Coordinates of C-alpha atoms in Angstrom, one line a residue:
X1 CA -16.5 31.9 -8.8
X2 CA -17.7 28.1 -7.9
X3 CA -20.1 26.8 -11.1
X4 CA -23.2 24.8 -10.0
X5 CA -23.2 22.1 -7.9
X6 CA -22.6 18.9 -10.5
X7 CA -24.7 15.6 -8.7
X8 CA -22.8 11.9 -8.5
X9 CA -23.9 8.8 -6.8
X10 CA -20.1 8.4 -5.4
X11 CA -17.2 10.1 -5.0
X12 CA -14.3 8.5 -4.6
X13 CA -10.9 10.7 -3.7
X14 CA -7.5 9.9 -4.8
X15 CA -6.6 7.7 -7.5
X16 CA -4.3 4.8 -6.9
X17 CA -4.9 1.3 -8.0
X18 CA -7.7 0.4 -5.3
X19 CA -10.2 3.9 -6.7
X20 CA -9.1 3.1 -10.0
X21 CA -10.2 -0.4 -9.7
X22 CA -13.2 1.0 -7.9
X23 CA -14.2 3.1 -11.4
X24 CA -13.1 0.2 -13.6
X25 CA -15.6 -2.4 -12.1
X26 CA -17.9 0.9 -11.9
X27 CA -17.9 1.9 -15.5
X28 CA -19.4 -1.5 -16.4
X29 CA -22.4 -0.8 -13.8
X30 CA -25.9 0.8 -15.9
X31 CA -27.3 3.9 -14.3
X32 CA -24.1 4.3 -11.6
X33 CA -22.8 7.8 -11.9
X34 CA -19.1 7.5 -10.3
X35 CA -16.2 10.0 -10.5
X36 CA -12.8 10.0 -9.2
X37 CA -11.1 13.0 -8.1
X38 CA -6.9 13.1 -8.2
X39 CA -5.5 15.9 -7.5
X40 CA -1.8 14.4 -9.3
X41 CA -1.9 15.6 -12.9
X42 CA -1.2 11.9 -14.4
X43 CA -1.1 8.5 -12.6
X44 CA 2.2 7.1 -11.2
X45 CA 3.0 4.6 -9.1
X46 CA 5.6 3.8 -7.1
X47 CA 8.4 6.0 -9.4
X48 CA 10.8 6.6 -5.8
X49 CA 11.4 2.7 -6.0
X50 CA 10.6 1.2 -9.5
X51 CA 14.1 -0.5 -10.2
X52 CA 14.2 -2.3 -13.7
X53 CA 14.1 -5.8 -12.8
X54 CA 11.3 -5.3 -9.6
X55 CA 8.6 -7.5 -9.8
X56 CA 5.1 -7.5 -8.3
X57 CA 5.0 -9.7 -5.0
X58 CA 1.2 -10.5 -6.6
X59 CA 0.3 -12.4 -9.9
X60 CA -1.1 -10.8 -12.6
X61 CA -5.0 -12.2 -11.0
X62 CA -4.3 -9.7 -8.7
X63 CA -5.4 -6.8 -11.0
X64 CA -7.9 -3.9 -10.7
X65 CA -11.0 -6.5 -12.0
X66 CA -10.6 -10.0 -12.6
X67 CA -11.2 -11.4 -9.4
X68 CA -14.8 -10.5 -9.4
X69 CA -15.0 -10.0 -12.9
X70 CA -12.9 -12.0 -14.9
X71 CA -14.8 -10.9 -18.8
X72 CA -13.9 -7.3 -17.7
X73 CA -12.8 -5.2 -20.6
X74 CA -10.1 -3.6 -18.3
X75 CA -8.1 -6.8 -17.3
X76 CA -4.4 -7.2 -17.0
X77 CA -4.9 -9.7 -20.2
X78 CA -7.1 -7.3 -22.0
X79 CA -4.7 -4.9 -21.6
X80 CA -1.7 -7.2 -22.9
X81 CA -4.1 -8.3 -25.7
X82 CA -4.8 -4.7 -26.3
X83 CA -0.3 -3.9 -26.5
X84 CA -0.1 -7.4 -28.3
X85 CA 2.0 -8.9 -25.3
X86 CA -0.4 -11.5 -24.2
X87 CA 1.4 -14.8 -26.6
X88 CA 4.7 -13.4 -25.2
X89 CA 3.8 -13.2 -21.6
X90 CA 2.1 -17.0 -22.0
X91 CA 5.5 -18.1 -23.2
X92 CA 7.4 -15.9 -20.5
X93 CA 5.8 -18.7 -18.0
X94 CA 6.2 -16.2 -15.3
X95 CA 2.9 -14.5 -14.0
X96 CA 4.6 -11.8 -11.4
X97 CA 4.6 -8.9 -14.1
X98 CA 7.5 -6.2 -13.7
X99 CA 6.4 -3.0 -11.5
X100 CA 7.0 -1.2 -14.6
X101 CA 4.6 -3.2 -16.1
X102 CA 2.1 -2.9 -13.7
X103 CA 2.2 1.2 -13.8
X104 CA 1.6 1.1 -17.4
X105 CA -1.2 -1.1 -16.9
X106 CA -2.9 1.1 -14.6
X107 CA -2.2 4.1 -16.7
X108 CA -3.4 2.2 -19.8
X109 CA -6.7 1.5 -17.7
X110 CA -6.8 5.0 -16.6
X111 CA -6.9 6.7 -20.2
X112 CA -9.9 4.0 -20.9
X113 CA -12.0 5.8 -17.8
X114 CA -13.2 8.8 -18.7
X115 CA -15.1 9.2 -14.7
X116 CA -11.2 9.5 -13.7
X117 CA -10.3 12.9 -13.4
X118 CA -6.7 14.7 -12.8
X119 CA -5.6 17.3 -11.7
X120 CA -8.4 18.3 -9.0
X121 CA -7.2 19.2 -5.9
X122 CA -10.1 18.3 -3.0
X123 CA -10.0 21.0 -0.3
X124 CA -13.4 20.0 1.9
X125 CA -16.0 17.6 2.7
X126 CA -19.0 18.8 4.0
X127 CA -22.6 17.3 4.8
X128 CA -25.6 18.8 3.4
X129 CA -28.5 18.0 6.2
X130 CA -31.1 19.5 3.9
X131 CA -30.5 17.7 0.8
X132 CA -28.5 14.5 2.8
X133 CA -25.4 14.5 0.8
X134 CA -21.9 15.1 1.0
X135 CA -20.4 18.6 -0.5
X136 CA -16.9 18.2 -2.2
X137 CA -14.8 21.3 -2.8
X138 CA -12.1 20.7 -5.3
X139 CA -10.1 22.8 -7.2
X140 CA -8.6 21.9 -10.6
X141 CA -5.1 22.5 -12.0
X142 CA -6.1 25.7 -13.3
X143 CA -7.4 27.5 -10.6
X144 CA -10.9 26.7 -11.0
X145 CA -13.2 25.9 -8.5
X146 CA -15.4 22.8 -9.0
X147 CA -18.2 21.4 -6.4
X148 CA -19.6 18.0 -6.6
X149 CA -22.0 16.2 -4.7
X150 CA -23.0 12.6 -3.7
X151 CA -24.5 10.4 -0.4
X152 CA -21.2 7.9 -1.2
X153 CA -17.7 9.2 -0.5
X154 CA -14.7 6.5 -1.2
X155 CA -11.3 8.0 0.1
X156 CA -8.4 6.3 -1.1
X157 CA -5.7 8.7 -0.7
X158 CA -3.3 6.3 0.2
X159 CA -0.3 6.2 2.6
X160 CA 2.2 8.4 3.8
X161 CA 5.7 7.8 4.4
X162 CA 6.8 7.2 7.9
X163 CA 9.9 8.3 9.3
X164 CA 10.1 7.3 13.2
X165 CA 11.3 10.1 15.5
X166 CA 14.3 9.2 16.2
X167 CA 15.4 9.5 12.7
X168 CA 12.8 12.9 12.1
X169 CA 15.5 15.5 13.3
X170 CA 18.2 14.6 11.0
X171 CA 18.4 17.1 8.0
X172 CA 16.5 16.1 4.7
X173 CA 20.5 16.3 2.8
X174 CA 21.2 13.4 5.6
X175 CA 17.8 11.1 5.2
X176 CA 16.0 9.9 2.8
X177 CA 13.0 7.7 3.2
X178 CA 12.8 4.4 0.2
X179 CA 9.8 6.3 -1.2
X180 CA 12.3 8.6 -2.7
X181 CA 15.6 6.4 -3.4
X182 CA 15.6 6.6 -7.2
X183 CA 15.1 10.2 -7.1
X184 CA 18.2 10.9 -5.0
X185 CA 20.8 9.0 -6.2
X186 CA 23.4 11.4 -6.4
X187 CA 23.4 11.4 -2.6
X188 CA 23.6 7.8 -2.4
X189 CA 26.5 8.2 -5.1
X190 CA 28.1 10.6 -2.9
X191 CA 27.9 9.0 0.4
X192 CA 31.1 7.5 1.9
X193 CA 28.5 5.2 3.7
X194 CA 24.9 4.4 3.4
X195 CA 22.9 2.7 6.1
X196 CA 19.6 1.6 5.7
X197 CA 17.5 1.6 8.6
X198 CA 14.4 -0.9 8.8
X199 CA 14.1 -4.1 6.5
X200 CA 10.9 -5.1 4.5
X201 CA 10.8 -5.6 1.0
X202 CA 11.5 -2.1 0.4
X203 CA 14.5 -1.6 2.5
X204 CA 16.0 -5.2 0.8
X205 CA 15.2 -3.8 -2.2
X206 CA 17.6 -0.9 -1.3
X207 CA 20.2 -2.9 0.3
X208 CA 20.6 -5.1 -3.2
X209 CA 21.1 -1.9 -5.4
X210 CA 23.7 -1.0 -2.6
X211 CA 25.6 -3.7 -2.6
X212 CA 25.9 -3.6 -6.8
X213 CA 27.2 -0.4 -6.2
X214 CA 29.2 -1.3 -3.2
X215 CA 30.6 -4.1 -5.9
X216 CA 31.4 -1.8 -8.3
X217 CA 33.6 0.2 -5.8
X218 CA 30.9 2.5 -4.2
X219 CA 29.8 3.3 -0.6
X220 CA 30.2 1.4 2.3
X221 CA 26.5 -0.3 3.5
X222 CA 25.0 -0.7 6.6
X223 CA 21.7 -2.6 7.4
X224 CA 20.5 -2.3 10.7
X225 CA 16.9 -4.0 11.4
X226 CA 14.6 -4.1 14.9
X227 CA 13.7 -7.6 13.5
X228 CA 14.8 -11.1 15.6
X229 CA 15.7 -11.5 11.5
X230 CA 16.1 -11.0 8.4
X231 CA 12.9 -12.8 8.0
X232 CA 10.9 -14.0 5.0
X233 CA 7.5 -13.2 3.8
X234 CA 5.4 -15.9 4.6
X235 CA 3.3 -16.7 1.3
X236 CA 3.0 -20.7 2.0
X237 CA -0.5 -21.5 0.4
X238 CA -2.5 -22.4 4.2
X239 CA -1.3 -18.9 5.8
X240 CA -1.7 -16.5 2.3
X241 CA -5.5 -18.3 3.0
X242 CA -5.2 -15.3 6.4
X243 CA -5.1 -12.8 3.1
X244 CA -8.5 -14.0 1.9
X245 CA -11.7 -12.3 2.0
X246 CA -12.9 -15.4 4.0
X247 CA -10.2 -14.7 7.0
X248 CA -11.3 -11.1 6.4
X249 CA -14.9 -12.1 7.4
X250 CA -13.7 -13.5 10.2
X251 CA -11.3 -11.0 12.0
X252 CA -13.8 -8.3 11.3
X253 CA -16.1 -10.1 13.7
X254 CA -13.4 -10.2 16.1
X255 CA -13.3 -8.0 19.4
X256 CA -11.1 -4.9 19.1
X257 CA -8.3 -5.8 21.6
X258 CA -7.9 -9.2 19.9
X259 CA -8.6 -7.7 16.1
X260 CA -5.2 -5.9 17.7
X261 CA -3.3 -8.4 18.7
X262 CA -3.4 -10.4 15.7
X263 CA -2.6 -7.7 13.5
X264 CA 0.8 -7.3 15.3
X265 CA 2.0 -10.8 15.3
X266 CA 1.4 -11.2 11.5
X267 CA 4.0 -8.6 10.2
X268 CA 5.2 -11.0 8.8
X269 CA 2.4 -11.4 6.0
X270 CA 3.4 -7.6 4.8
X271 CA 6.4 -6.8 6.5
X272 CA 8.6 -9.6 5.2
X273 CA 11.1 -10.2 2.5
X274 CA 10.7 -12.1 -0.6
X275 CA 12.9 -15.0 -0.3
X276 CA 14.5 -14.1 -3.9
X277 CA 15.5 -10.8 -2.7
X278 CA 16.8 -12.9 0.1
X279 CA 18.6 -14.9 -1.8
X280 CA 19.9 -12.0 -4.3
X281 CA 21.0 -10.3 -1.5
X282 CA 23.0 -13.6 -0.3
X283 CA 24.4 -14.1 -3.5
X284 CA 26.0 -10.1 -3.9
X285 CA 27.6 -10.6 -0.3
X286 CA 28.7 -14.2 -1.4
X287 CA 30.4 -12.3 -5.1
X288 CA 32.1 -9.7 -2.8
X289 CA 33.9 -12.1 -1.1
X290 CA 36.0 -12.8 -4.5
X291 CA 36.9 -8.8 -5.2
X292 CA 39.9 -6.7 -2.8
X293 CA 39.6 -3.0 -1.5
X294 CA 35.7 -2.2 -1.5
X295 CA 34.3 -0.3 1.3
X296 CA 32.7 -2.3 4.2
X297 CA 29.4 -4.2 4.3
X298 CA 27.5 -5.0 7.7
X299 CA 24.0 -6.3 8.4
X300 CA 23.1 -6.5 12.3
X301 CA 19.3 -7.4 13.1
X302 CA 17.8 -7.1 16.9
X303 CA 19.0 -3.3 16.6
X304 CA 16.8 -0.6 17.7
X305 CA 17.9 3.0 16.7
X306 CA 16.9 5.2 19.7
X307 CA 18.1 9.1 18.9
X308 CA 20.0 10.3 15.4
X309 CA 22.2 13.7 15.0
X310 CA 24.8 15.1 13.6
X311 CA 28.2 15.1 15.2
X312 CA 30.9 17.3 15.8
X313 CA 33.4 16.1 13.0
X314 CA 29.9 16.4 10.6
X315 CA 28.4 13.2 10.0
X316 CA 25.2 11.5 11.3
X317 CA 25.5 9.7 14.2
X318 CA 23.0 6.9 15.4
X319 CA 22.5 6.2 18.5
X320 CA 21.9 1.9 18.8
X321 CA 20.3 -0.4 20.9
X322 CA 21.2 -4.1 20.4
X323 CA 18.1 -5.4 21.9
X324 CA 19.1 -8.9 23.0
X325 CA 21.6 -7.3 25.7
X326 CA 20.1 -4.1 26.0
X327 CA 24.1 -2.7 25.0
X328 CA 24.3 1.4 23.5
X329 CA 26.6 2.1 20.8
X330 CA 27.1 4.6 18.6
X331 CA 26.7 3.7 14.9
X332 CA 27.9 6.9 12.2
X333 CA 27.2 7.0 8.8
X334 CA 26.9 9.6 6.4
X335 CA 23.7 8.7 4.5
X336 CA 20.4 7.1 6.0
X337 CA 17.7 5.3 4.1
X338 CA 14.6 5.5 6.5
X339 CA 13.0 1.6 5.3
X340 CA 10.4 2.7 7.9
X341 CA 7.5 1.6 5.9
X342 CA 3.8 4.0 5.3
X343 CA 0.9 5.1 7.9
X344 CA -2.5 6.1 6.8
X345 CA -3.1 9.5 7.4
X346 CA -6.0 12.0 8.3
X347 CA -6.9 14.0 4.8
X348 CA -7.2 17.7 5.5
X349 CA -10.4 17.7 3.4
X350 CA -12.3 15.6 5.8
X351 CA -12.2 17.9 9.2
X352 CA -15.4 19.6 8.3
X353 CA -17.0 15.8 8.9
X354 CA -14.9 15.0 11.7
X355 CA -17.1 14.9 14.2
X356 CA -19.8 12.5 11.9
X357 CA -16.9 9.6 12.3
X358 CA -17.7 7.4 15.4
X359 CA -14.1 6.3 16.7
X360 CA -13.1 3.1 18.4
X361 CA -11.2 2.9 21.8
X362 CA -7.7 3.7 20.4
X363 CA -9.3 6.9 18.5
X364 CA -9.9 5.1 14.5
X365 CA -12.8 5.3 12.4
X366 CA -15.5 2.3 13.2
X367 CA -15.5 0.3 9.9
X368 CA -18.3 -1.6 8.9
X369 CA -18.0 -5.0 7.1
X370 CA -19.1 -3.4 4.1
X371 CA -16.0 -0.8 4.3
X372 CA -18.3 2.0 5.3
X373 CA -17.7 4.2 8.4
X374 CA -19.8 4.3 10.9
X375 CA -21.5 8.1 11.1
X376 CA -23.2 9.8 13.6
X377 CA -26.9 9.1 13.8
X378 CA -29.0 10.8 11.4
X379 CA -26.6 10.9 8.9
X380 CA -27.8 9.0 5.8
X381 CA -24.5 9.4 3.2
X382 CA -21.9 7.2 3.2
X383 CA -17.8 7.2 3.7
X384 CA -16.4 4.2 2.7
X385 CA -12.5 3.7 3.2
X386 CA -9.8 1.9 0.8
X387 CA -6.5 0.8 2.9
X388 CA -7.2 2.6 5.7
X389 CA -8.8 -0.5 8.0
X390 CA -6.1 -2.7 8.7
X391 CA -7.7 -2.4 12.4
X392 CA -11.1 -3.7 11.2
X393 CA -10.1 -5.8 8.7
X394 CA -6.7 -7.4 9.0
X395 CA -3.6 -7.2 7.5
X396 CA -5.1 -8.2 3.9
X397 CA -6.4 -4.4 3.8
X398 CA -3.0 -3.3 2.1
X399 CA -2.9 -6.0 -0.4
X400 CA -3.6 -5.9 -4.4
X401 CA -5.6 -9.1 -4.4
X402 CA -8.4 -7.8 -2.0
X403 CA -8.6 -4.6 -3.9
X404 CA -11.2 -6.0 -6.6
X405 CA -13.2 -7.7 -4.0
X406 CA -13.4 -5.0 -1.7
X407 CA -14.7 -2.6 -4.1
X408 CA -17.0 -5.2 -5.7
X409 CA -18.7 -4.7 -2.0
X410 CA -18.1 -1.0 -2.2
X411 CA -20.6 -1.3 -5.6
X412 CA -22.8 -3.7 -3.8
X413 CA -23.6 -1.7 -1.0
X414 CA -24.2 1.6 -2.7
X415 CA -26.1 0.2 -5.5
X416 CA -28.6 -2.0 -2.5
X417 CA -27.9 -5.1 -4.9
X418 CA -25.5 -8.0 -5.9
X419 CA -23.9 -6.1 -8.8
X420 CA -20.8 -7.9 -8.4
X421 CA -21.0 -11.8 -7.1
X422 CA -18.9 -12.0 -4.1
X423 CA -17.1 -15.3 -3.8
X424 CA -18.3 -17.7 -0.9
X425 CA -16.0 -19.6 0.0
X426 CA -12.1 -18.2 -0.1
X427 CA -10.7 -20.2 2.1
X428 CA -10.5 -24.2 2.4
X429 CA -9.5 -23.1 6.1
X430 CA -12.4 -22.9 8.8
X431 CA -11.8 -20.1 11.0
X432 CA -14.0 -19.5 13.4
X433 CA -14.7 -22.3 16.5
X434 CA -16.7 -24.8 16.8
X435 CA -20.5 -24.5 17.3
X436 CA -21.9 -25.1 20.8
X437 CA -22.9 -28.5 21.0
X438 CA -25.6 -28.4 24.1

């Protein structure tokens, strides 16, 4: 039997670093009553690919508060401070912290928030006309059924993996996606050959612990990428300025066709490698050239895997385009490691509202500036979105360092003042043209 309906100001779904960030710059806020609902019983992050010596492709600026808050309680150097790492890390002179370190800092945050709540299960939205608020039915880990209510919804459930469907029909003991690497290493021990399908920082990632095993005497390793290259993430200091909330400003104002556009030619601001995985990656092939006997290594870019199955004598065939002469071969393997990157995804929970969310031409939510979705007329709650408007917003949505801003502007527009001071100027790059000069 449901309790009473418990009244919020916000709800925010799902609890990964951009809602955790969201309640950290919240908890700070006087009179703002904000809970977050995950329906995971503790936080993790990332566990399918946390190898020991990854590092964060962001500095440590880049956490849940400090770049609209820097005096937050709940900074990445409060939290050092707090383990007594913070002399140590200033004498580390290196200011990517380890993934591993990362995770524990947003688990050390999380145990600090007591509006952060676990194991609750969200199973529908709905809108109240009468009392103009949104209904959330959740269900905790035990069983029980909780209801909350609030005009200001944040979803941040995240991203799903993405496996293409040419790869889709290949049984799961014959794919893997990198989400869930570490966890299935006994098939990757066990394969005679691995190929990894797609590049990215994930899928180089994958290719380096390969090729320590392949050093060591393990499987063969493939690397087949649609990519012109094997190409590098492009973090020179003018183009990251396209990752500020500046260039955000700007492609938001953008028409949707060319808000398009852009998005696809810079992949390479996400979708690239880090030149030292690059260059780790350079330096394994370079070490196997001095051993005898291991199993073979191949890397092809401009290849385009149409169709997968499994054959008659019982391993996984691919079926291969090379793109630059449009050639067909047949590439078998007996592992593949689907480096096909995330999509968002439509939560369950939120068909009852389906209908409030105006659409744009290609069928996605209208984002406002503000990170709100536009809803049908009359309806005075709120749905804001976290990594879920790369279309409105550019390719910075995904990114760490936007996180703190964004929901600084979350806070701002549901509390109607300046709670958080936005920055002004981001950028020392002018975006937008000229001004008419009559």
């Amino acid at each position: 039997m449901t309790g009473p309906t418990v009244e919020h100001d916000v709800v925010a779904i799902g609890c990964g670093p951009f809602n955790l960030g969201l309640a950290a710059l919240a908890s700070t806020v006087d009179g703002l009553d904000l809970v977050v609902l995950e329906e995971q019983p503790e936080l993790t992050w990332h566990r399918g690919m946390m190898f020991g010596d990854a590092s964060m492709q962001v500095n440590f600026l880049a956490d849940l508060v400090t770049l609209v808050a820097p005096s937050h309680p709940l900074s990445f150097l409060s939290y050092l401070h707090d383990m007594d790492r913070l002399y140590a890390f200033t004498v580390r002179e290196n200011f990517f912290p380890s993934r591993r370190e990362y995770e524990d800092y947003l688990r050390w945050a999380a145990a600090r928030l007591p509006s952060v709540r676990f194991s609750h299960h969200v199973r529908a939205v709905h809108w109240d006309d009468a009392a103009e608020r949104f209904t959330v039915h959740a269900v905790r880990g035990d069983g029980t059924p909780v209801r909350l209510a609030a005009r200001n919804l944040v979803v941040g459930i995240g991203t799903a993996p993405y496996v293409p469907d040419a790869l889709a029909g290949l049984p799961g003991e014959r794919l893997l996606h990198t989400s869930e690497y570490l966890y299935r290493t006994s098939d990757v021990a066990g394969a005679g050959k691995v190929t990894v399908v797609g590049s990215g920082q994930s899928g180089a990632e994958v290719v380096v612990d390969l090729l320590g095993r392949n050093i060591e005497g393990g499987p063969a390793v493939s690397w087949l990428t649609r990519t012109s290259s094997f190409a590098p993430l492009d973090y020179t200091k003018l183009v990251l300025e396209m990752t500020t909330p500046a260039y955000m400003r700007y492609f938001h104002s953008l028409p949707e066709e060319v808000r398009d556009r852009l998005a696809g030619e810079q992949w390479q601001f996400y979708k690239g490698i880090s030149t030292d995985t690059l260059e780790e990656i350079h330096e394994l092939l370079y070490r196997r050239q001095l051993e005898h006997g291991l199993a073979d290594v191949e890397l092809r870019f401009g290849i385009t895997v149409e169709s997968a199955a499994v054959d008659g004598t019982g391993r996984t065939a691919l079926t291969c385009r090379h793109r630059d002469t449009g050639q067909v071969f047949e590439h078998t393997t007996d592992l593949v490691v689907a480096a096909t990157g995330y999509r968002n995804r439509t939560p369950a929970f939120l068909a009852p509202v389906d209908d409030l969310l105006l659409r744009d031409g290609r069928g996605r939510p209208r984002v406002r500036l503000d990170h709100s979705v536009e809803l049908a007329e009359g309806i005075t709650g709120r749905i804001f979105v976290a990594n879920a408007e790369v279309h409105a917003h550019g390719v910075s949505a995904p990114n760490l360092d936007i996180g703190a801003v964004r929901n600084a502007t979350i806070l701002n527009a549901v509390t109607g003042r300046e709670t958080y001071r936005l920055p002004k100027k981001s950028a020392f790059t002018t975006f937008q043209a000229p001004r008419r000069v009559s």
